[in-house]
């Protein structure tokens, strides 16, 4: 069984977090250590550890993550100027929390990623 992370506690509201959006599939909350003026994490409510664990049955959840990212970008007024979506996977990808999550970063011109 995969190990639940701190994100499950946020989703279940067992710990404080600045939740911007929640529905039956996903939750979005502000990153505790923002790397940009706007830094939001969009996570599935169920535990999928990383992109390697993604299965056909998760299609709807993954689609919802993009829909929510676009909705929050608009809400935070960064949609026109733009933003970056990042999903890290495992050690080389820099993943620290092993509950798949999409970073939504914006609010300033971001530097090159590569
Ligand atoms: P990653 O390196 O892709 O696994 O990103 C994990 C992100 O989770 C980091 O940007 C952390 O700042 C963020 N994070 C860790 N704990 C919390 C928390 N309790 N609330 C909000 N964000 C968190």
PDB file of C-alpha atoms and ligand atoms in Angstrom:
ATOM      1  CA  UNK A   1       0.000   0.000   0.000  1.00  0.00           C
ATOM      2  CA  UNK A   2       1.314   3.429  -0.937  1.00  0.00           C
ATOM      3  CA  UNK A   3       2.092   5.715   1.974  1.00  0.00           C
ATOM      4  CA  UNK A   4      -0.275   8.658   2.503  1.00  0.00           C
ATOM      5  CA  UNK A   5       1.485  12.032   2.642  1.00  0.00           C
ATOM      6  CA  UNK A   6       0.796  15.418   4.180  1.00  0.00           C
ATOM      7  CA  UNK A   7      -1.350  16.205   1.140  1.00  0.00           C
ATOM      8  CA  UNK A   8      -3.980  13.657   2.284  1.00  0.00           C
ATOM      9  CA  UNK A   9      -4.217  15.541   5.584  1.00  0.00           C
ATOM     10  CA  UNK A  10      -4.735  18.804   3.670  1.00  0.00           C
ATOM     11  CA  UNK A  11      -7.381  17.207   1.429  1.00  0.00           C
ATOM     12  CA  UNK A  12      -9.180  15.772   4.472  1.00  0.00           C
ATOM     13  CA  UNK A  13      -8.802  19.116   6.292  1.00  0.00           C
ATOM     14  CA  UNK A  14      -6.932  17.520   9.151  1.00  0.00           C
ATOM     15  CA  UNK A  15      -4.291  20.265   8.909  1.00  0.00           C
ATOM     16  CA  UNK A  16      -4.489  23.957   8.025  1.00  0.00           C
ATOM     17  CA  UNK A  17      -3.997  24.961   4.437  1.00  0.00           C
ATOM     18  CA  UNK A  18      -5.105  27.757   2.132  1.00  0.00           C
ATOM     19  CA  UNK A  19      -7.515  25.739  -0.013  1.00  0.00           C
ATOM     20  CA  UNK A  20      -8.700  27.592  -3.116  1.00  0.00           C
ATOM     21  CA  UNK A  21     -10.804  24.857  -4.670  1.00  0.00           C
ATOM     22  CA  UNK A  22     -12.090  21.379  -3.870  1.00  0.00           C
ATOM     23  CA  UNK A  23     -14.462  18.994  -5.585  1.00  0.00           C
ATOM     24  CA  UNK A  24     -14.942  15.221  -5.532  1.00  0.00           C
ATOM     25  CA  UNK A  25     -11.845  14.620  -7.676  1.00  0.00           C
ATOM     26  CA  UNK A  26      -9.225  17.257  -6.860  1.00  0.00           C
ATOM     27  CA  UNK A  27      -8.095  19.837  -4.320  1.00  0.00           C
ATOM     28  CA  UNK A  28      -6.076  23.006  -4.961  1.00  0.00           C
ATOM     29  CA  UNK A  29      -4.221  24.917  -2.244  1.00  0.00           C
ATOM     30  CA  UNK A  30      -1.431  27.474  -1.981  1.00  0.00           C
ATOM     31  CA  UNK A  31       2.102  26.157  -1.682  1.00  0.00           C
ATOM     32  CA  UNK A  32       3.488  26.758   1.796  1.00  0.00           C
ATOM     33  CA  UNK A  33       6.868  27.888   0.366  1.00  0.00           C
ATOM     34  CA  UNK A  34       5.879  29.800  -2.771  1.00  0.00           C
ATOM     35  CA  UNK A  35       8.485  29.967  -5.542  1.00  0.00           C
ATOM     36  CA  UNK A  36       6.546  32.672  -7.403  1.00  0.00           C
ATOM     37  CA  UNK A  37       3.961  35.331  -6.443  1.00  0.00           C
ATOM     38  CA  UNK A  38       1.258  32.790  -7.305  1.00  0.00           C
ATOM     39  CA  UNK A  39       2.109  29.189  -6.440  1.00  0.00           C
ATOM     40  CA  UNK A  40      -0.767  26.752  -6.167  1.00  0.00           C
ATOM     41  CA  UNK A  41      -0.713  22.948  -5.992  1.00  0.00           C
ATOM     42  CA  UNK A  42      -3.454  20.933  -7.660  1.00  0.00           C
ATOM     43  CA  UNK A  43      -3.717  17.380  -6.382  1.00  0.00           C
ATOM     44  CA  UNK A  44      -6.042  14.402  -6.854  1.00  0.00           C
ATOM     45  CA  UNK A  45      -8.068  13.535  -3.765  1.00  0.00           C
ATOM     46  CA  UNK A  46      -6.990   9.911  -4.095  1.00  0.00           C
ATOM     47  CA  UNK A  47      -3.355   8.947  -3.652  1.00  0.00           C
ATOM     48  CA  UNK A  48      -1.544   8.499  -6.947  1.00  0.00           C
ATOM     49  CA  UNK A  49       2.139   8.609  -6.056  1.00  0.00           C
ATOM     50  CA  UNK A  50       3.597   9.946  -9.277  1.00  0.00           C
ATOM     51  CA  UNK A  51       3.247   9.948 -13.066  1.00  0.00           C
ATOM     52  CA  UNK A  52       4.584   6.375 -13.225  1.00  0.00           C
ATOM     53  CA  UNK A  53       1.473   5.230 -11.341  1.00  0.00           C
ATOM     54  CA  UNK A  54      -0.987   6.899 -13.689  1.00  0.00           C
ATOM     55  CA  UNK A  55      -3.549   4.503 -15.181  1.00  0.00           C
ATOM     56  CA  UNK A  56      -6.351   4.755 -17.715  1.00  0.00           C
ATOM     57  CA  UNK A  57      -8.872   4.964 -14.876  1.00  0.00           C
ATOM     58  CA  UNK A  58      -7.265   8.256 -13.761  1.00  0.00           C
ATOM     59  CA  UNK A  59      -8.010  10.067 -17.028  1.00  0.00           C
ATOM     60  CA  UNK A  60     -10.870  12.056 -15.579  1.00  0.00           C
ATOM     61  CA  UNK A  61      -8.903  13.141 -12.526  1.00  0.00           C
ATOM     62  CA  UNK A  62      -5.940  14.242 -14.637  1.00  0.00           C
ATOM     63  CA  UNK A  63      -8.213  16.161 -16.970  1.00  0.00           C
ATOM     64  CA  UNK A  64      -9.847  17.836 -13.988  1.00  0.00           C
ATOM     65  CA  UNK A  65      -6.410  18.934 -12.734  1.00  0.00           C
ATOM     66  CA  UNK A  66      -5.908  20.918 -15.960  1.00  0.00           C
ATOM     67  CA  UNK A  67      -9.410  22.376 -15.849  1.00  0.00           C
ATOM     68  CA  UNK A  68      -8.879  23.529 -12.267  1.00  0.00           C
ATOM     69  CA  UNK A  69      -5.426  24.939 -13.117  1.00  0.00           C
ATOM     70  CA  UNK A  70      -6.949  27.062 -15.882  1.00  0.00           C
ATOM     71  CA  UNK A  71      -9.796  28.165 -13.626  1.00  0.00           C
ATOM     72  CA  UNK A  72      -7.457  29.220 -10.808  1.00  0.00           C
ATOM     73  CA  UNK A  73      -5.120  30.987 -13.254  1.00  0.00           C
ATOM     74  CA  UNK A  74      -8.096  33.061 -14.357  1.00  0.00           C
ATOM     75  CA  UNK A  75      -9.248  33.645 -10.784  1.00  0.00           C
ATOM     76  CA  UNK A  76      -5.732  34.796  -9.805  1.00  0.00           C
ATOM     77  CA  UNK A  77      -5.589  36.982 -12.958  1.00  0.00           C
ATOM     78  CA  UNK A  78      -2.463  35.371 -14.365  1.00  0.00           C
ATOM     79  CA  UNK A  79      -4.157  33.742 -17.350  1.00  0.00           C
ATOM     80  CA  UNK A  80      -3.434  36.514 -19.873  1.00  0.00           C
ATOM     81  CA  UNK A  81       0.246  37.039 -19.080  1.00  0.00           C
ATOM     82  CA  UNK A  82       0.766  33.338 -18.577  1.00  0.00           C
ATOM     83  CA  UNK A  83       2.027  30.813 -16.116  1.00  0.00           C
ATOM     84  CA  UNK A  84       3.818  27.494 -15.827  1.00  0.00           C
ATOM     85  CA  UNK A  85       2.479  24.058 -14.902  1.00  0.00           C
ATOM     86  CA  UNK A  86       4.991  21.558 -13.523  1.00  0.00           C
ATOM     87  CA  UNK A  87       4.681  17.939 -12.393  1.00  0.00           C
ATOM     88  CA  UNK A  88       7.844  16.530 -10.848  1.00  0.00           C
ATOM     89  CA  UNK A  89       8.461  12.775 -10.802  1.00  0.00           C
ATOM     90  CA  UNK A  90      10.750  10.981  -8.376  1.00  0.00           C
ATOM     91  CA  UNK A  91      14.316  11.895  -7.422  1.00  0.00           C
ATOM     92  CA  UNK A  92      15.686  13.259 -10.696  1.00  0.00           C
ATOM     93  CA  UNK A  93      12.498  15.215 -11.287  1.00  0.00           C
ATOM     94  CA  UNK A  94      12.803  16.792  -7.841  1.00  0.00           C
ATOM     95  CA  UNK A  95       9.641  15.287  -6.368  1.00  0.00           C
ATOM     96  CA  UNK A  96       9.561  15.620  -2.586  1.00  0.00           C
ATOM     97  CA  UNK A  97       5.950  14.801  -1.798  1.00  0.00           C
ATOM     98  CA  UNK A  98       4.931  11.431  -3.215  1.00  0.00           C
ATOM     99  CA  UNK A  99       1.334  12.303  -3.963  1.00  0.00           C
ATOM    100  CA  UNK A 100       1.139  13.479  -7.566  1.00  0.00           C
ATOM    101  CA  UNK A 101       0.634  17.241  -7.825  1.00  0.00           C
ATOM    102  CA  UNK A 102       0.643  19.942 -10.444  1.00  0.00           C
ATOM    103  CA  UNK A 103       2.425  23.202  -9.580  1.00  0.00           C
ATOM    104  CA  UNK A 104       0.749  26.309 -10.979  1.00  0.00           C
ATOM    105  CA  UNK A 105       3.314  29.125 -10.960  1.00  0.00           C
ATOM    106  CA  UNK A 106       2.872  32.681 -12.123  1.00  0.00           C
ATOM    107  CA  UNK A 107       2.598  36.343 -11.252  1.00  0.00           C
ATOM    108  CA  UNK A 108       6.010  37.242 -12.665  1.00  0.00           C
ATOM    109  CA  UNK A 109       8.127  36.362 -15.685  1.00  0.00           C
ATOM    110  CA  UNK A 110       9.627  32.993 -14.842  1.00  0.00           C
ATOM    111  CA  UNK A 111      13.188  32.078 -15.803  1.00  0.00           C
ATOM    112  CA  UNK A 112      14.046  29.298 -18.239  1.00  0.00           C
ATOM    113  CA  UNK A 113      13.515  25.830 -16.814  1.00  0.00           C
ATOM    114  CA  UNK A 114      16.226  24.121 -18.892  1.00  0.00           C
TER     115      UNK A 114
HETATM  116  P1  LIG B   1       7.589  18.643  -5.167  1.00  0.00           P
HETATM  117  O1  LIG B   1       9.015  19.026  -4.959  1.00  0.00           O
HETATM  118  O2  LIG B   1       7.171  18.715  -6.596  1.00  0.00           O
HETATM  119  O3  LIG B   1       7.242  17.323  -4.510  1.00  0.00           O
HETATM  120  O4  LIG B   1       6.745  19.778  -4.446  1.00  0.00           O
HETATM  121  C1  LIG B   1       6.238  19.665  -3.165  1.00  0.00           C
HETATM  122  C2  LIG B   1       5.700  21.025  -2.795  1.00  0.00           C
HETATM  123  O5  LIG B   1       4.849  20.881  -1.669  1.00  0.00           O
HETATM  124  C3  LIG B   1       6.779  22.045  -2.400  1.00  0.00           C
HETATM  125  O6  LIG B   1       6.700  23.184  -3.266  1.00  0.00           O
HETATM  126  C4  LIG B   1       6.439  22.384  -0.959  1.00  0.00           C
HETATM  127  O7  LIG B   1       6.681  23.738  -0.642  1.00  0.00           O
HETATM  128  C5  LIG B   1       4.958  22.028  -0.890  1.00  0.00           C
HETATM  129  N1  LIG B   1       4.448  21.699   0.432  1.00  0.00           N
HETATM  130  C6  LIG B   1       4.968  20.841   1.321  1.00  0.00           C
HETATM  131  N2  LIG B   1       4.211  20.799   2.440  1.00  0.00           N
HETATM  132  C7  LIG B   1       3.165  21.650   2.221  1.00  0.00           C
HETATM  133  C8  LIG B   1       2.035  22.048   2.990  1.00  0.00           C
HETATM  134  N3  LIG B   1       1.818  21.570   4.222  1.00  0.00           N
HETATM  135  N4  LIG B   1       1.179  22.948   2.462  1.00  0.00           N
HETATM  136  C9  LIG B   1       1.394  23.446   1.231  1.00  0.00           C
HETATM  137  N5  LIG B   1       2.439  23.108   0.450  1.00  0.00           N
HETATM  138  C10 LIG B   1       3.316  22.222   0.941  1.00  0.00           C
END
